[in-house]
Coordinates of C-alpha atoms in Angstrom, one line a residue:
Chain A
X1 CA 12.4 9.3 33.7
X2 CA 8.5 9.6 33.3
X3 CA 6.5 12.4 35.2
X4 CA 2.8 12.9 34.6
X5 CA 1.4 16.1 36.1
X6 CA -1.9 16.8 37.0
X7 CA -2.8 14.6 34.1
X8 CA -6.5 14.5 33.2
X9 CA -7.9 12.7 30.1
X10 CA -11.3 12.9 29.0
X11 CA -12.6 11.6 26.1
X12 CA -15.9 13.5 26.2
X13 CA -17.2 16.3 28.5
X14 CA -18.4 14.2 31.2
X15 CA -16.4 10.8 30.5
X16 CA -13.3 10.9 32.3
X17 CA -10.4 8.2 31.4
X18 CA -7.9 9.6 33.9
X19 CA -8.0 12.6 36.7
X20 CA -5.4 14.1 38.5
X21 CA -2.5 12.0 38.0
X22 CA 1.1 12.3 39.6
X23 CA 3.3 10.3 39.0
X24 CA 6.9 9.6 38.7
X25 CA 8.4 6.8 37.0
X26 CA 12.7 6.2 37.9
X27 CA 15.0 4.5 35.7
X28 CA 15.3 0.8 36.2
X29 CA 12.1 0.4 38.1
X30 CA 9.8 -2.4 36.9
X31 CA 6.0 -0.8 37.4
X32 CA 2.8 -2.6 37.4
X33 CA -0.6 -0.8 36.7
X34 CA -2.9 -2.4 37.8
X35 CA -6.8 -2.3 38.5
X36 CA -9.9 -3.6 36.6
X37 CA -11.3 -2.5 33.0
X38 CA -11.8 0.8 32.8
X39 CA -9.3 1.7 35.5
X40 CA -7.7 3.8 32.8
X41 CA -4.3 1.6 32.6
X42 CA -4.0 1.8 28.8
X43 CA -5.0 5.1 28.2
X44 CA -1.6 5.6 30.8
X45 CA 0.1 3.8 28.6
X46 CA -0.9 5.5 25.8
X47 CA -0.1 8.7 27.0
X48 CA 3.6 7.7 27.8
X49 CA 3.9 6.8 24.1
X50 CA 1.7 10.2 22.6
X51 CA -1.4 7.7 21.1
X52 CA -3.4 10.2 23.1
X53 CA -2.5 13.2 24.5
X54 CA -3.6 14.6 28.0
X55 CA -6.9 16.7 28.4
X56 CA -5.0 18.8 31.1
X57 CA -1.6 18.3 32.6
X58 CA 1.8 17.4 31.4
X59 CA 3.5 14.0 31.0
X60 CA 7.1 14.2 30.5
X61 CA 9.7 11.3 29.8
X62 CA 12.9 11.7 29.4
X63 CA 12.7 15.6 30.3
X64 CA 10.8 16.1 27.2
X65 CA 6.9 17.3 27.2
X66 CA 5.2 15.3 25.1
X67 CA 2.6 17.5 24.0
X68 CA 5.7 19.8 22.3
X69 CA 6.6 16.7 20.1
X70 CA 5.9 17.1 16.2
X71 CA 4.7 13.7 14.3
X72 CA 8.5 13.2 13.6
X73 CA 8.9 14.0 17.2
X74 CA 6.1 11.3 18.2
X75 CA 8.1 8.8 15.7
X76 CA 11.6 9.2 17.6
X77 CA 9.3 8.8 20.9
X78 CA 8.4 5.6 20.2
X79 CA 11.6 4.3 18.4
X80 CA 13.1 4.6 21.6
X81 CA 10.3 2.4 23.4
X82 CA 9.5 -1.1 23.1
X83 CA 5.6 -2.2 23.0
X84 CA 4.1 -5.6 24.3
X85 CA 0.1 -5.6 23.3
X86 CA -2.0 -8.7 24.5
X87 CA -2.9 -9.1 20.5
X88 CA 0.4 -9.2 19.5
X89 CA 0.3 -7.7 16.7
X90 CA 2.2 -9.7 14.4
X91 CA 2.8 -8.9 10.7
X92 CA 0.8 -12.2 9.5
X93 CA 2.7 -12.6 6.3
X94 CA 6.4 -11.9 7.6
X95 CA 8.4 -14.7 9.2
X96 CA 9.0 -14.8 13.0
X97 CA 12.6 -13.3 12.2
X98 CA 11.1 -10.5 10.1
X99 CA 8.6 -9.5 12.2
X100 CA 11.5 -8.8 15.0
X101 CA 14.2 -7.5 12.6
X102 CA 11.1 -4.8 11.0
X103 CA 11.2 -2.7 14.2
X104 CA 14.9 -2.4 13.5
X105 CA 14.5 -1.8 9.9
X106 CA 12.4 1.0 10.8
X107 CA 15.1 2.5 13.4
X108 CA 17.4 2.8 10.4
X109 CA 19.2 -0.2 11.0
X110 CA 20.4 -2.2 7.6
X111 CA 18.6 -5.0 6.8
X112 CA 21.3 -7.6 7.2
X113 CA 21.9 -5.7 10.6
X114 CA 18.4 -6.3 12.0
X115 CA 18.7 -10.0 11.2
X116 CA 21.7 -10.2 13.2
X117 CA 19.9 -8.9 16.1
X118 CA 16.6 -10.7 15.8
X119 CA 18.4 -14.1 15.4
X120 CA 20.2 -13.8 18.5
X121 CA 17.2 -12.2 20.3
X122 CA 15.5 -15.5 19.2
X123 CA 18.7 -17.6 20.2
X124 CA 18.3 -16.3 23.9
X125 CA 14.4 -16.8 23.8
X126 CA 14.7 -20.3 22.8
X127 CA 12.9 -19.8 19.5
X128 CA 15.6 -20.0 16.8
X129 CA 14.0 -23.3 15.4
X130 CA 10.9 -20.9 14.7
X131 CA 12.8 -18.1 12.9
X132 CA 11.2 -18.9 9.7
X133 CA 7.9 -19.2 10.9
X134 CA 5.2 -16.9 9.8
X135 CA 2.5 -16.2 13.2
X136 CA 0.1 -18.5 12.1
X137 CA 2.1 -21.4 12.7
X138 CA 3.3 -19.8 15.9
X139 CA 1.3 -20.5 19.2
X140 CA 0.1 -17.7 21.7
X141 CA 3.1 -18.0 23.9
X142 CA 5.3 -18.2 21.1
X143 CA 3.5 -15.0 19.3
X144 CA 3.9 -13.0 22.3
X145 CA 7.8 -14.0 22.7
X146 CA 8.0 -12.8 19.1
X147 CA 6.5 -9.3 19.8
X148 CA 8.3 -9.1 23.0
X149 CA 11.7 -9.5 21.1
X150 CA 10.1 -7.0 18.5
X151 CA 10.0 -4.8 21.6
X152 CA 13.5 -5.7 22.6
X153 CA 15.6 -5.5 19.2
X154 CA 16.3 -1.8 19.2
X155 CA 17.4 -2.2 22.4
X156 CA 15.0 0.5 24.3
X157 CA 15.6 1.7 27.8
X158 CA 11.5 1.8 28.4
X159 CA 9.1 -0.9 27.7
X160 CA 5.7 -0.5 28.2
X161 CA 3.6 -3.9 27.7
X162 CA -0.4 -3.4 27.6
X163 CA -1.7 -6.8 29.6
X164 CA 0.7 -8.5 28.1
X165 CA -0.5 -12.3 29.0
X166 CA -3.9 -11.3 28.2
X167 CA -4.3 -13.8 25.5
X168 CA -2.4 -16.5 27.3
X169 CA -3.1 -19.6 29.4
X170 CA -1.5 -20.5 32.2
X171 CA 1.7 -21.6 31.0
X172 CA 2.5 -19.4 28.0
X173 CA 1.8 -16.6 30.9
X174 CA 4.4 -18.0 33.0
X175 CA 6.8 -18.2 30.4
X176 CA 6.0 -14.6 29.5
X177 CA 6.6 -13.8 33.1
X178 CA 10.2 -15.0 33.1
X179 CA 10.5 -13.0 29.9
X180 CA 9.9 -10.2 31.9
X181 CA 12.0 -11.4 34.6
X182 CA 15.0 -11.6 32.2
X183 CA 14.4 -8.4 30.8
X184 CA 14.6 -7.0 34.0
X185 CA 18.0 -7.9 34.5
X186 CA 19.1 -5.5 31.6
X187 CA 18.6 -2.8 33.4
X188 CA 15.6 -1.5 31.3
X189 CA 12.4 0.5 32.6
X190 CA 9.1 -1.2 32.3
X191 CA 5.9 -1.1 33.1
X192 CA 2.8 -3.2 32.8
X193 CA -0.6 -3.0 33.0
X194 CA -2.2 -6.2 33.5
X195 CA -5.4 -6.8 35.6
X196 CA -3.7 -9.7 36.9
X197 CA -1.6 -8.8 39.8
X198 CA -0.8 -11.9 41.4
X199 CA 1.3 -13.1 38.1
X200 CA 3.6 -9.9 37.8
X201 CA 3.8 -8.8 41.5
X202 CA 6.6 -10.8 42.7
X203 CA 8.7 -9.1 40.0
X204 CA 7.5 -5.6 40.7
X205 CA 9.3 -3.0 42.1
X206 CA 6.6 -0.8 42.3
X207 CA 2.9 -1.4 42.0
X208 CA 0.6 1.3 41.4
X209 CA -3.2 0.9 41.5
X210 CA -5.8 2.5 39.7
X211 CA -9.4 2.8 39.7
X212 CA -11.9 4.8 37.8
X213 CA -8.7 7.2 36.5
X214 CA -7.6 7.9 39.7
X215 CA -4.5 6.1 41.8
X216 CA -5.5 5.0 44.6
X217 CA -2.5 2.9 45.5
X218 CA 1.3 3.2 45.1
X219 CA 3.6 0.8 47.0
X220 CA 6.7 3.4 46.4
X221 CA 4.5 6.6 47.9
X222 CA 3.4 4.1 50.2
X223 CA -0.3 5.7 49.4
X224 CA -3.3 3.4 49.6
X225 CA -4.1 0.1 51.5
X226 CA -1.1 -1.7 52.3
X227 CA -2.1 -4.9 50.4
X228 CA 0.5 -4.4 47.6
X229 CA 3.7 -5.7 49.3
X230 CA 6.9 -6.4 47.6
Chain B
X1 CA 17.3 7.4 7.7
X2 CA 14.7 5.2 5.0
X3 CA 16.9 2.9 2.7
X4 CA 16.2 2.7 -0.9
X5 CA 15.7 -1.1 0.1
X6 CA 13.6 -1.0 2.7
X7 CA 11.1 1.5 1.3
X8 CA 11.8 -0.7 -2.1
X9 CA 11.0 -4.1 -0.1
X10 CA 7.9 -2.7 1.5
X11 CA 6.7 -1.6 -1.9
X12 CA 7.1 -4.7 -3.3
X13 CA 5.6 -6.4 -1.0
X14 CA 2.4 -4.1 -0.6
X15 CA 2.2 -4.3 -4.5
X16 CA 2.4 -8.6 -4.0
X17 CA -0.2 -8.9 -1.3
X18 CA -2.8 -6.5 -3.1
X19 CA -2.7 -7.7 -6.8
X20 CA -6.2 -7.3 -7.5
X21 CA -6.0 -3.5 -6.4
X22 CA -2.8 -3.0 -8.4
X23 CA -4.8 -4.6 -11.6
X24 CA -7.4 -2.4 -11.2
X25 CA -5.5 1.1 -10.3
X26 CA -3.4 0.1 -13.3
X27 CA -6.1 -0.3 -15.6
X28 CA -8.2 2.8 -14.5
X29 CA -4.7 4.8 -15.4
X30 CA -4.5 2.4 -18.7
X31 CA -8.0 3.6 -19.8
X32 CA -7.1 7.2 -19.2
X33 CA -3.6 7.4 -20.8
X34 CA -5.2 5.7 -23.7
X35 CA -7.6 8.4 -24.6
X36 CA -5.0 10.6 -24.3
X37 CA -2.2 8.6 -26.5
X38 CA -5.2 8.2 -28.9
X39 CA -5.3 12.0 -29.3
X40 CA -1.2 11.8 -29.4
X41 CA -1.6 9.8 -32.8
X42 CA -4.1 11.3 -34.4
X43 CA -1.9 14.9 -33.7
X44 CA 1.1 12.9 -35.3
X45 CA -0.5 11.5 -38.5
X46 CA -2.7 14.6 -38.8
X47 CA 0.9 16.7 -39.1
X48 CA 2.4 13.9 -41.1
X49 CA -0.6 14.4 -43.7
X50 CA -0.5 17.8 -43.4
X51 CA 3.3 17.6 -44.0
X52 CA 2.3 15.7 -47.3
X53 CA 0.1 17.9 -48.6
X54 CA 2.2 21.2 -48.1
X55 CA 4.9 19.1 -50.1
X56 CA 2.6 19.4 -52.8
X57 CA 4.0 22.4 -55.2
X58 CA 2.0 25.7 -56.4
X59 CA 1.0 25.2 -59.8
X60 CA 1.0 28.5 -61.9
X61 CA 0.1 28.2 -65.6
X62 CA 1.6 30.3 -68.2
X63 CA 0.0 31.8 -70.9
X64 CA 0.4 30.5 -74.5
X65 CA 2.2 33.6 -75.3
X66 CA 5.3 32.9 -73.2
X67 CA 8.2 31.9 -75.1
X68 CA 11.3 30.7 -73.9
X69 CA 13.2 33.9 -73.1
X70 CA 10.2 35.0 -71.2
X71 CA 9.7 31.9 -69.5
X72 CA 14.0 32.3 -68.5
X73 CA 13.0 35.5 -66.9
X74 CA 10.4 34.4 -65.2
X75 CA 12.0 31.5 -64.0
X76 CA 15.0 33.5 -62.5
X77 CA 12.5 35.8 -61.0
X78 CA 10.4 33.5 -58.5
X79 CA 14.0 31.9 -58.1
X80 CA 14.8 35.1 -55.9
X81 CA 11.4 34.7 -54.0
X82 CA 12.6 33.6 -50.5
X83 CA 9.9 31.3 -50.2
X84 CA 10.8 29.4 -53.2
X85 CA 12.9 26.3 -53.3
X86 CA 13.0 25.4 -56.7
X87 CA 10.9 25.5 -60.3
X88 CA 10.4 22.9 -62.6
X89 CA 9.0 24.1 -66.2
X90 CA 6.4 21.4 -67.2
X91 CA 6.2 22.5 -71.2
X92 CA 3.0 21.5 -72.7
X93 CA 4.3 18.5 -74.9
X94 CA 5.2 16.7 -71.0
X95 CA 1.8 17.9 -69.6
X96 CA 0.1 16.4 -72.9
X97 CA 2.4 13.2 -72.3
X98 CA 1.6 13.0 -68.4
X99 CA -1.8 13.1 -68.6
X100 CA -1.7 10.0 -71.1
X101 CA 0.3 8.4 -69.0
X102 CA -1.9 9.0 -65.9
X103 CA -5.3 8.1 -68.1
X104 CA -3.1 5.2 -68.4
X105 CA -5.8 2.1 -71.0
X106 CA -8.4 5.3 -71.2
X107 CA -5.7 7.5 -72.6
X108 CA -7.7 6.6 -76.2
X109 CA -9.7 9.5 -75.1
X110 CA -7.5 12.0 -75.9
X111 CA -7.6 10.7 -79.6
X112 CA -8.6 14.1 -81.8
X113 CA -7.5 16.0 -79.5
X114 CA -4.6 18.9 -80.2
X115 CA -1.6 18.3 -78.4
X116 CA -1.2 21.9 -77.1
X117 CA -4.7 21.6 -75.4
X118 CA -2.9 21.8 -71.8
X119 CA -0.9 24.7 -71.1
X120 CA 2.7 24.7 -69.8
X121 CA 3.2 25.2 -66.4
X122 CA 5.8 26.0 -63.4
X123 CA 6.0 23.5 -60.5
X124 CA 6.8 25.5 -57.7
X125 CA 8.2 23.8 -54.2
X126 CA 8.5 25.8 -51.3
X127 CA 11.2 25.9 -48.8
X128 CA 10.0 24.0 -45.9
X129 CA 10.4 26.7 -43.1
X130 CA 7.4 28.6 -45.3
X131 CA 4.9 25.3 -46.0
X132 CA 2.1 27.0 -44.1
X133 CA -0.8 28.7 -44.9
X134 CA 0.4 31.9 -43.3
X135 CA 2.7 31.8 -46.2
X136 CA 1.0 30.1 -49.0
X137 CA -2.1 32.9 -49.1
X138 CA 0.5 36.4 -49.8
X139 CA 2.6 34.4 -51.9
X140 CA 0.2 33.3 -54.0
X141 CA -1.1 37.1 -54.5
X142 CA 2.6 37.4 -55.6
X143 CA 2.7 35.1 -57.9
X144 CA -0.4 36.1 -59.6
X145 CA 0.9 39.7 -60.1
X146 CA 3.1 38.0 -62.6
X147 CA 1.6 38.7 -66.4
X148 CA 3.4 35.2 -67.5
X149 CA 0.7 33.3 -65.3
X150 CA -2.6 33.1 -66.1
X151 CA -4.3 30.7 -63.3
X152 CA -2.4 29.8 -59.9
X153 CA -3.3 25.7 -58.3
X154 CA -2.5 25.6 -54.9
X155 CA -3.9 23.3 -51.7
X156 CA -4.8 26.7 -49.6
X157 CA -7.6 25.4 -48.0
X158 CA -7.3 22.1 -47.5
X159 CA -3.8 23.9 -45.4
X160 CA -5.7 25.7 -44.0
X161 CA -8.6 23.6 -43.0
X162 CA -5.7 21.2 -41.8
X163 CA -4.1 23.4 -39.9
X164 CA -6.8 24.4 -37.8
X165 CA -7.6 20.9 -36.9
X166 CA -4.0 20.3 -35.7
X167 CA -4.2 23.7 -33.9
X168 CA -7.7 22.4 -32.4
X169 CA -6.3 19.5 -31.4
X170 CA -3.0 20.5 -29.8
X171 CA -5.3 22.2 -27.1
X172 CA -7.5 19.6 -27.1
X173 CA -5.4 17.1 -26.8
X174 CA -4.4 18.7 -23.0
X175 CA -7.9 20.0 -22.3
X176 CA -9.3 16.3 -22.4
X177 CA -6.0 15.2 -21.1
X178 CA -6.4 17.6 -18.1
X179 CA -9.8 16.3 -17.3
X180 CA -9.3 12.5 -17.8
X181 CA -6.0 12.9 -15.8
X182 CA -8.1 14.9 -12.6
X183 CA -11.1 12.5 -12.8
X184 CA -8.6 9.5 -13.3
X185 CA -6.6 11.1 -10.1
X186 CA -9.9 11.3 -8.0
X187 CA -10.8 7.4 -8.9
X188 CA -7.2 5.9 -8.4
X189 CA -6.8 8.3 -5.2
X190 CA -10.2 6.9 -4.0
X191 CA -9.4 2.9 -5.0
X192 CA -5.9 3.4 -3.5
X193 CA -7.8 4.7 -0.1
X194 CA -10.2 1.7 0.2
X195 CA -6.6 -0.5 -0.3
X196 CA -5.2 1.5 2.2
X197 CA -8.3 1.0 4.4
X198 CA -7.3 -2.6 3.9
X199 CA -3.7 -2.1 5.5
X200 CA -4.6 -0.2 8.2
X201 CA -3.0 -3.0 10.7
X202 CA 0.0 -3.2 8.7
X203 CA 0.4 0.9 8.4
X204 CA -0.8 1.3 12.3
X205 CA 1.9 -1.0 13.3
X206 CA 4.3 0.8 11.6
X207 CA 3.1 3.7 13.1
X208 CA 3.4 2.1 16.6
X209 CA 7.1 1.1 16.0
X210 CA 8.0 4.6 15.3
X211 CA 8.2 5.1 11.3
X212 CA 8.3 8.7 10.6
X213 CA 5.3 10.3 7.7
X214 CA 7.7 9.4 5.2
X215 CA 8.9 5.9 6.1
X216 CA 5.1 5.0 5.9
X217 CA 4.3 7.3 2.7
X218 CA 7.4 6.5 0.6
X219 CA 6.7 2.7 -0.3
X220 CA 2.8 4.1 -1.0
X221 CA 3.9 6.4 -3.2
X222 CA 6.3 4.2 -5.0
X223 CA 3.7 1.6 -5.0
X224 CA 1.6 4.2 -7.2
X225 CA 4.1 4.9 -8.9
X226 CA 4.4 1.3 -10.2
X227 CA 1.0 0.9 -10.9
X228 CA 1.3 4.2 -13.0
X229 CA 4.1 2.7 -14.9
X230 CA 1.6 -0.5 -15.2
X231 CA -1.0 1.8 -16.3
X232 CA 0.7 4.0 -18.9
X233 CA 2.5 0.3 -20.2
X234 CA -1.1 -0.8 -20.8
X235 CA -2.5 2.1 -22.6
X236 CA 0.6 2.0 -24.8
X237 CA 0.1 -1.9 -25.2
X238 CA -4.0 -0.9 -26.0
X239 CA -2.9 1.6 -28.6
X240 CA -0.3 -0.5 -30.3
X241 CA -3.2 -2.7 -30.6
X242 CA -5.8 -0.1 -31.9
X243 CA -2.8 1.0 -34.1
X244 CA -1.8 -2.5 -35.8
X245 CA -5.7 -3.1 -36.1
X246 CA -6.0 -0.1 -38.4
X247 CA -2.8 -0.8 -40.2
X248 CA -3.0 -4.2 -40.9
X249 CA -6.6 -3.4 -41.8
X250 CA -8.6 -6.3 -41.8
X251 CA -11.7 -4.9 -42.8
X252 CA -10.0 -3.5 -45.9
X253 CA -10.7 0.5 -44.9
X254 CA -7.4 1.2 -46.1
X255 CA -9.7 1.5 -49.8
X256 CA -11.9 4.3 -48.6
X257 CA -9.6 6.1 -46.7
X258 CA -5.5 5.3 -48.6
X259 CA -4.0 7.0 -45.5
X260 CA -4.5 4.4 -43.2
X261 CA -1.9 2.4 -44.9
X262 CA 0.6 4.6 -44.0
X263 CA -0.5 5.4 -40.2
X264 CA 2.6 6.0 -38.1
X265 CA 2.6 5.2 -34.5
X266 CA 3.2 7.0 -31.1
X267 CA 7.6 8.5 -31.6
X268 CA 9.9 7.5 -28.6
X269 CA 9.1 11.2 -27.0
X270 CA 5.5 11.0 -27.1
X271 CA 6.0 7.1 -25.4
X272 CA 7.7 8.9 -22.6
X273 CA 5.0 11.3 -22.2
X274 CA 2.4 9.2 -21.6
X275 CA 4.6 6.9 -19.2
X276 CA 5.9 9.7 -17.5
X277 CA 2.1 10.9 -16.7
X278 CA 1.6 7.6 -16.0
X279 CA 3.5 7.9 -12.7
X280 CA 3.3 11.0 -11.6
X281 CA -0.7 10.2 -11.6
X282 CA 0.1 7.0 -9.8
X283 CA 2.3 8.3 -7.0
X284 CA 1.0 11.5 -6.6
X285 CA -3.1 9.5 -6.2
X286 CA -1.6 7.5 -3.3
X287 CA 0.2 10.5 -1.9
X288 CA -2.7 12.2 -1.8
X289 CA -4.9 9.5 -0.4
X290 CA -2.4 8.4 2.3
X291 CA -1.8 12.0 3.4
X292 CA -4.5 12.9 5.9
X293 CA -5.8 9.4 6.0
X294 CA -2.5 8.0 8.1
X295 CA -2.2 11.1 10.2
X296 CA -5.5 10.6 11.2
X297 CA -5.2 6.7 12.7
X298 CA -3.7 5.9 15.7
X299 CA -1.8 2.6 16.1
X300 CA -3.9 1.3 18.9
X301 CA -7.0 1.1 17.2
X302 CA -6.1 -0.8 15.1
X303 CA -6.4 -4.8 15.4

């Protein structure tokens, strides 16, 4: 589903994000990036979804290179993914249900459509009281159920989520978790970078490490120390 | 793929949550199309008094000589002129009695006076395809070929004199239009950029959840075109102001200058004009400021 190439991203001459990455990505597999800041786990990210696009190399998804896409290209890319960001990114003045049904809205779907599917994405997340609630009013845990079911409504077979409990305590990151875990269950491909690996590795599949650009572990490729066991 | 009612909610809410921006842009394009409507009224109550004054007839005096066969002749000759839409024989008995009338509690200064002092005359209209000065000038070289006429009265170069101004103005009129319009174009684009700079989240995030160029730019540009419409409302509702000011004429102008009294305003076609510009110079400044500034964010950076 996702290959990267010999991917390299610099962002200046000498400052390297990412170098020489391989990597392929199967359908239904549930990834976690991990490593410390800098590692270059959102700039991975970013690549899958054309933010940035590689210095050298190739990252394809879905058999398509990204670096042949158009803008309208890069806009069908990324109706066809769901993001998860540790700020949320909430539209402050829309309600909890808008702020789900405007990815929709966005995807073509009719107005009264996307309300349909928001309101029973927040029906299964247990937030249906909330619906009219604008993100103020929301807390953390709540925000990020919101933007996960943003992610969710178009019904997306990747999801990439960028330390998605970032902003979280303990137990808004737990709930998150089993967010995740549920998710999981549709059948969906997702990965997530978090620098904390001890919350999303017992849902894993696969957990690839990075550090300074480079991977220097992969549980599928069985490359690296053998620390990350699932 | 947009709906009308998406891109139509999106616009209305952009133009909600920025109100102060939309006042602003609005008035800026106000201001502008106000200038230019100005120059609209003057054009129409210029041609309207020049319209007046081509009304007036050609005055050609006959000489005392004439008698009435003569004056038949005549008559039937500058009948046939194509020019000419009618005579009227003013004998010297009426002029006598019109110029009494118009001296109106002086007319005791005519006392003594022969009654034959003012000559007859021919009031001569013209047909309203040839009120011009083009026409008036070789047509009054015409007339004054005629031995039956001894002196020709006619408002040649007040015509002309008009006429020039309304030529002079009909350029002008797009020549300042043209340059309030760009430098009206470069503010709004510039006020609508720093708004935009303002909605960078909101624009980024679309961005992020896959809106194509035009899903993002649509609601902008409809957003500018509202404010135009704002804009070219308000420089109408300005000059309807500036126009019932000099009409109703408070400070009693209307003495010095009679054809303020009679100052028309802005016709339904003119109205349009300035709206229409109105909106075109709304949506086409946010086009134009959205354009290379969207393509050039990236959703991530935003907050």
């Amino acid at each position: 589903m996702i290959q990267f190439q010999q991917v390299e991203k610099r962002f200046t001459p000498t400052l390297s994000a990412l170098a020489a990455i391989n990597l392929e990505i199967h359908k239904g597999e549930l990834v976690l990036l991990c490593g410390p800041s800098g590692a270059g786990k959102s700039t991975l990210l970013k690549l899958i979804y054309r933010e940035e696009e590689p210095s050298a190399g190739a990252v394809i998804v879905a058999g398509q290179n990204l670096k042949t896409l158009n803008s309208q290209g890069v806009a069908r890319l990324r109706r066809r993914i769901g993001l998860v960001f540790q700020e949320f990114k909430l539209q402050a003045n829309l309600t909890a249900l808008e702020n789900i049904a405007l990815a929709a809205e966005v995807a073509g779907v009719t107005k009264r459509a996307a309300h349909e599917r928001g309101s029973q994405l927040l029906d299964e997340l247990g937030m249906a009281a909330r619906r009219d609630a604008k993100p103020a009013a929301l807390s953390g845990g709540e925000q990020q159920r919101i933007a996960v079911a943003r992610a969710l409504v178009n019904r997306p077979n990747l999801i990439l989520a960028d330390e998605p409990t970032g902003n979280l305590d303990a137990a808004a990151a737990a709930d998150t978790l089993r967010l995740f875990k549920a998710i999981r269950q549709q059948d969906s491909t997702i990965i997530i970078a978090s620098h904390d690996v001890n919350l999303f590795q017992d849902i894993a599949t696969r957990v690839v490490q990075l550090d300074q650009g480079r991977i220097v572990a992969d549980s599928a490729a069985g490359v690296g120390t053998a620390e990350w066991r699932l | 793929m947009a709906s009308f009612g998406f891109v139509s909610r999106r616009a209305g809410h952009g133009l909600r949550q920025h109100c102060a921006t939309v006042a602003l842009t609005s008035l800026t394009i106000a201001l502008t199309l106000s200038v230019f409507g100005g120059m609209l009224l003057l054009q129409i109550n210029l041609q309207k008094i020049a319209r007046g004054w081509s009304d007036v007839q050609l005055t050609a005096y006959l000489a005392p000589s004439v008698g009435a066969a003569e004056l038949a002749a005549l008559q039937s000759r500058l009948q046939s002129f194509a020019e000419i839409e009618r005579v009227h024989h003013i004998s010297q008995d009426q002029a006598w009695r019109d110029f009494q009338a118009a001296l109106g509690a002086q007319s005791a200064l005519l006392d003594g006076l022969p009654r034959d002092v003012l000559p007859a005359s021919l009031e001569i209209t013209l047909r309203p395809e040839f009120r011009d000065a083009v026409t008036m000038e070789p047509l009054a070289a015409r007339l004054k070929q005629q031995q039956e006429i001894t002196q020709l009265d006619y408002p040649q170069r007040w015509v002309e004199r008009l006429g020039l101004a309304l030529s002079a103005l009909r350029w002008l009129k797009w020549l300042v239009a043209g340059v309030l319009v760009l430098a009206s174009f470069f503010i709004v684009s510039n006020m609508i950029r720093l708004a935009l700079l303002a909605r960078r989240d909101e624009i980024a995030l679309l961005q992020w959840l896959g809106a194509s160029e035009a899903l993002i730019q649509t609601p902008l540009a409809l957003e500018g075109a509202v404010q135009g419409l704002l804009g070219g409302a308000g420089g109408l509702g300005l000059l309807w102001g500036v126009y019932r000011l000099l009409r109703d004429d408070p400070a009693g102008l209307a003495e010095l200058l009679p054809a303020l009294a009679l100052i028309e305003f802005l016709d339904a076609m003119s109205i349009a004009l300035i709206v229409a510009i109105g909106i075109l110079l709304g949506a086409s400044a946010s086009l134009f400021a959205s354009r290379g500034m969207i393509r050039s964010w990236k959703a991530s950076t935003a907050q």
